[in-house]
Tab-separated table of C-alpha atoms in Angstrom:
chain	number	residue	atom	x	y	z
B	1	UNK	CA	22.860	47.639	-35.118
B	2	UNK	CA	21.549	47.081	-38.725
B	3	UNK	CA	24.469	44.721	-39.455
B	4	UNK	CA	23.590	42.652	-36.338
B	5	UNK	CA	19.936	42.371	-37.440
B	6	UNK	CA	20.961	41.272	-40.934
B	7	UNK	CA	23.364	38.694	-39.532
B	8	UNK	CA	20.686	37.233	-37.226
B	9	UNK	CA	18.093	37.154	-40.051
B	10	UNK	CA	20.679	35.501	-42.380
B	11	UNK	CA	21.387	32.777	-39.771
B	12	UNK	CA	17.664	32.107	-39.339
B	13	UNK	CA	17.256	31.832	-43.127
B	14	UNK	CA	20.203	29.401	-43.396
B	15	UNK	CA	18.819	27.254	-40.565
B	16	UNK	CA	15.428	27.105	-42.318
B	17	UNK	CA	17.005	26.280	-45.587
B	18	UNK	CA	18.825	23.358	-43.930
B	19	UNK	CA	15.525	22.007	-42.595
B	20	UNK	CA	16.114	22.831	-38.925
B	21	UNK	CA	12.919	24.131	-37.271
B	22	UNK	CA	13.375	26.671	-34.462
B	23	UNK	CA	13.169	25.093	-30.969
B	24	UNK	CA	9.688	25.508	-29.285
B	25	UNK	CA	9.507	28.370	-26.886
B	26	UNK	CA	9.049	26.961	-23.392
B	27	UNK	CA	7.293	30.075	-22.370
B	28	UNK	CA	4.390	29.355	-24.714
B	29	UNK	CA	4.163	25.545	-24.411
B	30	UNK	CA	0.901	24.336	-22.973
B	31	UNK	CA	1.204	22.453	-19.713
B	32	UNK	CA	0.085	18.780	-19.614
B	33	UNK	CA	-0.885	16.245	-16.877
B	34	UNK	CA	1.716	13.506	-16.537
B	35	UNK	CA	0.044	11.179	-14.006
B	36	UNK	CA	-3.257	10.630	-12.258
B	37	UNK	CA	-4.416	9.126	-9.030
B	38	UNK	CA	-6.399	6.971	-9.040
B	39	UNK	CA	-5.528	5.886	-12.530
B	40	UNK	CA	-8.128	6.073	-15.260
B	41	UNK	CA	-10.626	3.176	-15.127
B	42	UNK	CA	-9.205	1.948	-11.808
B	43	UNK	CA	-11.380	-0.323	-9.728
B	44	UNK	CA	-11.489	-1.397	-6.027
B	45	UNK	CA	-10.422	2.151	-5.149
B	46	UNK	CA	-10.471	2.729	-1.366
B	47	UNK	CA	-13.356	4.939	-0.138
B	48	UNK	CA	-11.186	7.499	1.528
B	49	UNK	CA	-9.034	8.004	-1.518
B	50	UNK	CA	-7.684	11.385	-2.596
B	51	UNK	CA	-7.708	12.347	-6.269
B	52	UNK	CA	-4.455	13.747	-7.717
B	53	UNK	CA	-3.180	15.273	-10.941
B	54	UNK	CA	0.559	15.835	-11.547
B	55	UNK	CA	1.453	18.550	-14.009
B	56	UNK	CA	4.412	18.736	-16.341
B	57	UNK	CA	5.445	22.122	-14.908
B	58	UNK	CA	4.707	24.512	-12.023
B	59	UNK	CA	1.166	25.876	-12.176
B	60	UNK	CA	-0.331	29.118	-11.055
B	61	UNK	CA	-1.694	28.424	-7.519
B	62	UNK	CA	-4.721	30.670	-7.899
B	63	UNK	CA	-6.030	28.485	-10.802
B	64	UNK	CA	-5.811	25.177	-8.871
B	65	UNK	CA	-9.192	25.335	-7.114
B	66	UNK	CA	-12.555	23.652	-6.623
B	67	UNK	CA	-13.872	25.195	-9.849
B	68	UNK	CA	-11.162	23.871	-12.143
B	69	UNK	CA	-10.594	20.505	-10.374
B	70	UNK	CA	-13.825	18.613	-9.618
B	71	UNK	CA	-15.162	15.234	-8.732
B	72	UNK	CA	-18.671	13.915	-9.456
B	73	UNK	CA	-20.751	10.860	-8.894
B	74	UNK	CA	-22.992	10.921	-11.960
B	75	UNK	CA	-24.189	14.537	-12.089
B	76	UNK	CA	-23.706	15.079	-8.347
B	77	UNK	CA	-20.675	17.098	-7.338
B	78	UNK	CA	-18.640	15.753	-4.440
B	79	UNK	CA	-17.826	18.477	-1.843
B	80	UNK	CA	-14.026	18.531	-1.486
B	81	UNK	CA	-10.951	20.592	-0.692
B	82	UNK	CA	-8.421	21.227	-3.423
B	83	UNK	CA	-4.738	21.855	-2.594
B	84	UNK	CA	-1.579	22.269	-4.614
B	85	UNK	CA	2.105	21.481	-3.723
B	86	UNK	CA	5.100	21.092	-5.976
B	87	UNK	CA	3.524	20.157	-9.338
B	88	UNK	CA	0.632	18.062	-7.929
B	89	UNK	CA	-2.929	19.133	-7.339
B	90	UNK	CA	-4.846	17.078	-4.729
B	91	UNK	CA	-8.627	16.851	-4.284
B	92	UNK	CA	-9.716	15.525	-0.845
B	93	UNK	CA	-13.402	14.696	-0.512
B	94	UNK	CA	-15.111	16.006	2.634
B	95	UNK	CA	-16.677	12.617	3.307
B	96	UNK	CA	-16.048	8.987	2.637
B	97	UNK	CA	-16.893	8.011	-0.937
B	98	UNK	CA	-19.770	5.642	-1.536
B	99	UNK	CA	-19.131	2.013	-2.216
B	100	UNK	CA	-19.366	0.408	-5.649
B	101	UNK	CA	-19.638	3.763	-7.284
B	102	UNK	CA	-18.184	5.291	-10.481
B	103	UNK	CA	-16.628	8.704	-9.993
B	104	UNK	CA	-15.548	11.143	-12.648
B	105	UNK	CA	-12.679	13.571	-11.989
B	106	UNK	CA	-12.109	16.643	-14.206
B	107	UNK	CA	-9.303	19.184	-14.553
B	108	UNK	CA	-10.561	21.919	-16.766
B	109	UNK	CA	-8.712	24.255	-19.098
B	110	UNK	CA	-9.067	26.943	-16.430
B	111	UNK	CA	-5.818	25.779	-14.811
B	112	UNK	CA	-2.826	27.724	-16.094
B	113	UNK	CA	0.907	27.652	-15.758
B	114	UNK	CA	3.049	30.548	-14.505
B	115	UNK	CA	3.159	32.042	-18.031
B	116	UNK	CA	-0.619	31.982	-18.350
B	117	UNK	CA	-0.806	28.975	-20.684
B	118	UNK	CA	-3.723	26.648	-20.078
B	119	UNK	CA	-4.178	22.842	-20.741
B	120	UNK	CA	-4.796	22.118	-24.418
B	121	UNK	CA	-7.966	20.364	-23.409
B	122	UNK	CA	-9.734	19.312	-20.159
B	123	UNK	CA	-8.533	16.087	-18.515
B	124	UNK	CA	-11.375	13.753	-17.644
B	125	UNK	CA	-10.984	10.311	-16.052
B	126	UNK	CA	-13.102	7.865	-14.060
B	127	UNK	CA	-12.603	5.224	-11.269
B	128	UNK	CA	-14.819	2.897	-9.281
B	129	UNK	CA	-14.748	2.421	-5.556
B	130	UNK	CA	-14.530	-0.946	-3.743
B	131	UNK	CA	-17.798	-2.896	-3.647
B	132	UNK	CA	-18.304	-3.148	0.115
B	133	UNK	CA	-21.280	-5.266	1.316
B	134	UNK	CA	-23.622	-3.377	3.496
B	135	UNK	CA	-22.808	-5.575	6.389
B	136	UNK	CA	-19.028	-5.167	6.133
B	137	UNK	CA	-16.569	-8.013	5.908
B	138	UNK	CA	-17.137	-11.554	7.165
B	139	UNK	CA	-16.546	-12.084	10.840
B	140	UNK	CA	-13.236	-13.366	12.050
B	141	UNK	CA	-13.395	-16.971	13.134
B	142	UNK	CA	-12.027	-17.182	16.692
B	143	UNK	CA	-12.232	-20.977	16.860
B	144	UNK	CA	-12.146	-22.162	20.505
B	145	UNK	CA	-10.593	-18.875	21.623
B	146	UNK	CA	-14.159	-17.653	21.640
B	147	UNK	CA	-14.617	-19.593	24.977
B	148	UNK	CA	-12.502	-17.018	26.790
B	149	UNK	CA	-12.920	-13.288	27.575
B	150	UNK	CA	-9.249	-13.096	28.501
B	151	UNK	CA	-6.700	-15.373	26.907
B	152	UNK	CA	-2.840	-14.888	27.099
B	153	UNK	CA	0.348	-16.807	26.694
B	154	UNK	CA	2.655	-15.448	29.348
B	155	UNK	CA	0.775	-13.640	32.155
B	156	UNK	CA	-2.611	-12.319	33.385
B	157	UNK	CA	-2.307	-9.846	36.258
B	158	UNK	CA	-4.646	-7.610	38.128
B	159	UNK	CA	-4.766	-5.003	40.933
B	160	UNK	CA	-7.704	-3.307	42.508
B	161	UNK	CA	-11.361	-4.342	42.342
B	162	UNK	CA	-11.360	-6.037	38.977
B	163	UNK	CA	-14.570	-7.831	37.861
B	164	UNK	CA	-14.505	-10.318	35.053
B	165	UNK	CA	-17.568	-12.004	33.525
B	166	UNK	CA	-16.473	-14.929	31.474
B	167	UNK	CA	-13.609	-17.476	31.489
B	168	UNK	CA	-9.847	-16.778	31.638
B	169	UNK	CA	-7.094	-18.951	30.119
B	170	UNK	CA	-3.330	-18.915	30.102
B	171	UNK	CA	-0.887	-21.182	28.123
B	172	UNK	CA	1.813	-22.228	27.905
B	173	UNK	CA	2.487	-20.383	31.129
B	174	UNK	CA	1.343	-21.992	34.350
B	175	UNK	CA	-1.179	-20.784	36.976
B	176	UNK	CA	1.604	-19.050	38.972
B	177	UNK	CA	1.543	-16.367	36.165
B	178	UNK	CA	-2.055	-15.487	36.882
B	179	UNK	CA	-1.636	-12.956	39.795
B	180	UNK	CA	-3.925	-10.811	41.891
B	181	UNK	CA	-6.952	-13.077	41.517
B	182	UNK	CA	-6.571	-15.053	44.748
B	183	UNK	CA	-7.364	-18.329	42.956
B	184	UNK	CA	-9.088	-21.060	44.907
B	185	UNK	CA	-7.139	-24.226	45.611
B	186	UNK	CA	-6.631	-26.973	44.928
B	187	UNK	CA	-7.350	-26.681	41.151
B	188	UNK	CA	-8.837	-29.450	39.076
B	189	UNK	CA	-9.374	-28.816	35.411
B	190	UNK	CA	-9.976	-25.191	36.401
B	191	UNK	CA	-10.021	-22.972	39.483
B	192	UNK	CA	-12.160	-19.938	40.567
B	193	UNK	CA	-11.739	-16.470	41.845
B	194	UNK	CA	-13.962	-13.998	43.624
B	195	UNK	CA	-13.106	-11.531	40.904
B	196	UNK	CA	-14.240	-13.839	38.125
B	197	UNK	CA	-17.857	-14.872	37.247
B	198	UNK	CA	-16.594	-17.863	35.348
B	199	UNK	CA	-13.767	-20.283	35.417
B	200	UNK	CA	-10.016	-19.884	35.287
B	201	UNK	CA	-7.803	-22.268	33.181
B	202	UNK	CA	-4.091	-22.734	33.142
B	203	UNK	CA	-1.708	-24.941	31.232
B	204	UNK	CA	-0.681	-26.969	34.321
B	205	UNK	CA	-4.176	-27.997	35.336
B	206	UNK	CA	-5.636	-31.448	35.001
B	207	UNK	CA	-6.441	-32.893	31.530
B	208	UNK	CA	-8.048	-32.061	29.199
B	209	UNK	CA	-7.309	-28.408	30.078
B	210	UNK	CA	-3.651	-28.284	28.805
B	211	UNK	CA	-4.596	-29.559	25.304
B	212	UNK	CA	-7.745	-27.429	25.266
B	213	UNK	CA	-5.608	-24.324	26.006
B	214	UNK	CA	-3.011	-25.218	23.391
B	215	UNK	CA	-5.794	-25.403	20.793
B	216	UNK	CA	-7.329	-22.135	21.986
B	217	UNK	CA	-3.981	-20.288	21.796
B	218	UNK	CA	-3.422	-21.639	18.293
B	219	UNK	CA	-6.885	-20.539	17.315
B	220	UNK	CA	-6.221	-17.079	18.781
B	221	UNK	CA	-3.033	-16.775	16.631
B	222	UNK	CA	-4.825	-18.039	13.527
B	223	UNK	CA	-7.578	-15.487	14.137
B	224	UNK	CA	-5.014	-12.714	14.438
B	225	UNK	CA	-3.402	-13.835	11.126
B	226	UNK	CA	-6.742	-14.117	9.402
B	227	UNK	CA	-7.774	-10.614	10.538
B	228	UNK	CA	-4.395	-9.181	9.454
B	229	UNK	CA	-4.604	-10.942	6.117
B	230	UNK	CA	-7.947	-9.423	4.957
B	231	UNK	CA	-7.390	-7.603	1.651
B	232	UNK	CA	-8.973	-4.698	-0.288
B	233	UNK	CA	-9.689	-2.371	2.689
B	234	UNK	CA	-12.517	0.083	2.456
B	235	UNK	CA	-10.530	2.716	4.374
B	236	UNK	CA	-6.785	3.213	4.521
B	237	UNK	CA	-4.967	5.366	7.111
B	238	UNK	CA	-8.155	7.120	8.098
B	239	UNK	CA	-7.501	10.285	10.005
B	240	UNK	CA	-3.767	9.542	9.778
B	241	UNK	CA	-4.333	7.168	12.715
B	242	UNK	CA	-6.379	9.603	14.894
B	243	UNK	CA	-10.060	8.582	14.647
B	244	UNK	CA	-11.218	11.006	17.324
B	245	UNK	CA	-14.907	11.864	17.072
B	246	UNK	CA	-15.485	9.832	13.932
B	247	UNK	CA	-18.561	7.747	13.156
B	248	UNK	CA	-17.342	4.606	11.462
B	249	UNK	CA	-19.583	2.477	9.236
B	250	UNK	CA	-19.066	-1.301	8.840
B	251	UNK	CA	-16.012	-2.250	6.770
B	252	UNK	CA	-12.299	-3.195	6.713
B	253	UNK	CA	-10.073	-0.405	7.985
B	254	UNK	CA	-6.306	-0.446	7.629
B	255	UNK	CA	-3.530	1.689	9.109
B	256	UNK	CA	0.233	1.513	8.473
B	257	UNK	CA	0.627	3.351	11.787
B	258	UNK	CA	-0.821	3.153	15.303
B	259	UNK	CA	-4.332	4.220	16.087
B	260	UNK	CA	-5.342	6.825	18.697
B	261	UNK	CA	-8.766	7.362	20.202
B	262	UNK	CA	-8.387	10.429	22.429
B	263	UNK	CA	-11.949	10.607	23.811
B	264	UNK	CA	-14.671	9.200	21.485
B	265	UNK	CA	-15.521	7.162	18.409
B	266	UNK	CA	-18.861	5.743	17.275
B	267	UNK	CA	-19.489	2.540	15.373
B	268	UNK	CA	-22.803	2.819	13.550
B	269	UNK	CA	-24.426	-0.262	11.990
B	270	UNK	CA	-26.799	-3.096	12.375
B	271	UNK	CA	-26.751	-6.196	14.568
B	272	UNK	CA	-25.126	-8.326	11.845
B	273	UNK	CA	-22.644	-5.721	10.628
B	274	UNK	CA	-18.896	-6.260	11.063
B	275	UNK	CA	-15.914	-4.065	11.580
B	276	UNK	CA	-12.241	-5.119	11.196
B	277	UNK	CA	-9.464	-2.693	12.210
B	278	UNK	CA	-6.002	-3.668	10.981
B	279	UNK	CA	-3.469	-1.667	13.041
B	280	UNK	CA	0.241	-1.910	12.061
B	281	UNK	CA	1.477	-0.502	15.331
B	282	UNK	CA	-0.168	0.148	18.745
B	283	UNK	CA	-3.716	1.026	19.843
B	284	UNK	CA	-4.032	3.823	22.360
B	285	UNK	CA	-7.358	4.643	23.937
B	286	UNK	CA	-7.406	7.919	25.983
B	287	UNK	CA	-8.351	8.402	29.534
B	288	UNK	CA	-12.161	8.452	29.764
B	289	UNK	CA	-12.563	7.642	26.140
B	290	UNK	CA	-15.794	5.940	25.034
B	291	UNK	CA	-16.483	3.688	22.052
B	292	UNK	CA	-20.159	3.915	21.325
B	293	UNK	CA	-22.190	1.289	19.441
B	294	UNK	CA	-25.344	2.597	17.668
B	295	UNK	CA	-27.993	1.152	15.360
B	296	UNK	CA	-27.851	-2.259	16.969
B	297	UNK	CA	-24.061	-2.847	16.396
B	298	UNK	CA	-22.655	-5.556	18.557
B	299	UNK	CA	-19.301	-5.755	20.267
B	300	UNK	CA	-18.890	-9.423	19.242
B	301	UNK	CA	-18.690	-8.286	15.533
B	302	UNK	CA	-15.917	-5.663	16.076
B	303	UNK	CA	-12.315	-6.920	15.640
B	304	UNK	CA	-9.265	-4.867	16.588
B	305	UNK	CA	-6.111	-6.546	15.144
B	306	UNK	CA	-3.206	-4.852	16.804
B	307	UNK	CA	0.405	-5.533	15.903
B	308	UNK	CA	1.783	-3.500	18.723
B	309	UNK	CA	0.577	-3.025	22.277
B	310	UNK	CA	-2.954	-2.062	23.230
B	311	UNK	CA	-3.304	0.443	26.005
B	312	UNK	CA	-6.705	1.445	27.379
B	313	UNK	CA	-6.705	4.644	29.506
B	314	UNK	CA	-8.212	5.167	32.937
B	315	UNK	CA	-12.002	4.855	32.993
B	316	UNK	CA	-12.175	4.228	29.271
B	317	UNK	CA	-15.016	2.190	27.896
B	318	UNK	CA	-14.029	-0.130	25.126
B	319	UNK	CA	-16.035	-2.276	22.782
B	320	UNK	CA	-14.932	-5.185	20.668
B	321	UNK	CA	-12.507	-8.115	20.428
B	322	UNK	CA	-8.849	-7.181	20.754
B	323	UNK	CA	-6.511	-9.599	18.863
B	324	UNK	CA	-3.097	-8.355	20.004
B	325	UNK	CA	0.308	-9.532	18.886
B	326	UNK	CA	1.861	-8.357	22.174
B	327	UNK	CA	0.300	-7.149	25.418
B	328	UNK	CA	-2.978	-5.579	26.398
B	329	UNK	CA	-2.937	-3.103	29.338
B	330	UNK	CA	-6.081	-1.862	31.069
B	331	UNK	CA	-5.482	1.134	33.228
B	332	UNK	CA	-7.490	2.034	36.432
B	333	UNK	CA	-11.199	1.857	36.110
B	334	UNK	CA	-11.248	0.916	32.424
B	335	UNK	CA	-13.816	-1.499	30.975
B	336	UNK	CA	-14.261	-3.672	27.971
B	337	UNK	CA	-17.421	-5.255	26.493
B	338	UNK	CA	-15.630	-7.822	24.400
B	339	UNK	CA	-12.511	-10.045	24.609
B	340	UNK	CA	-8.826	-9.449	25.388
B	341	UNK	CA	-6.822	-12.009	23.426
B	342	UNK	CA	-3.109	-11.366	23.702
B	343	UNK	CA	-0.103	-13.330	22.431
B	344	UNK	CA	1.903	-12.099	25.488
B	345	UNK	CA	0.232	-10.674	28.605
B	346	UNK	CA	-2.940	-8.965	29.823
B	347	UNK	CA	-2.737	-6.554	32.777
B	348	UNK	CA	-5.875	-5.250	34.570
B	349	UNK	CA	-6.407	-2.541	37.222
B	350	UNK	CA	-9.818	-2.317	38.762
B	351	UNK	CA	-11.030	-3.326	35.275
B	352	UNK	CA	-14.463	-4.545	34.288
B	353	UNK	CA	-14.457	-7.221	31.630
B	354	UNK	CA	-17.835	-8.351	30.148
B	355	UNK	CA	-18.426	-11.223	27.814
B	356	UNK	CA	-19.923	-9.882	24.597
């Protein structure tokens, strides 16, 4: 035993004499933070951002909490939920962050690793949210597509007691692809229907209707592209695509998924405020779902850019302008205060369509 101790001591002395320092003990090395989200001094940060801190090693779960990981706007604490997974702590604010505001995130020395070692010093960083105008983004220019409450390229069909207030248009498809409306004959530059308080236009009607519709369809497609191309969104992937029960302020909203409205959503803003919803997949509105406008908000200033199909459930009450890459389907008894502008087809079933 004594010989072993002497040998180990001798080896350590020889190592020291040769200039080799003993390796640091990993059990007593202070943890560090290796990455931050948002980054320090970041600007144009989305208003539903989460704040993250990734550690150099596994931390003690009990120390990753709302006391040791905080977010403030000036001196005001932001109510939030703090979670921990892997080596990353995440702070999720309880409400959307304010626009054009500097926030300060802090991870204190109260956080500790599994051996009880704390950060050498508190980590403090700042970021600034996107500067959103009070009225939201600029409106989407519909061009001559604004002359139609329903505009489609391949078909417009209806069953049941549909009632449309406003003009319909189809191009490049002919009038034979407008079905269920019992169109009057013979057509001139337009025709009529007992189900439409307005005029019905098709690509095979008398001039100048064909060229007018060609222009309107191009304007519809340009409006879709313009809405999809808006940058620096205020909200990204809000509700993971399910916006049930939310009250949405004016702004630019972006989802990399579809959007679901099971029964209700409210848009709260003034008469000149604008909402643009960029949806990478489909839009699904539940049976009986209602979109409510409050504070003077107007349907003509609400734009739903939908890359997939838009499906409105039975008796649902929709508000806004749908710019759809594919088809828009209205189920029995549904209604829309707005416009249905589809790059394929629009199908109606005892649907009420009202010009906004």
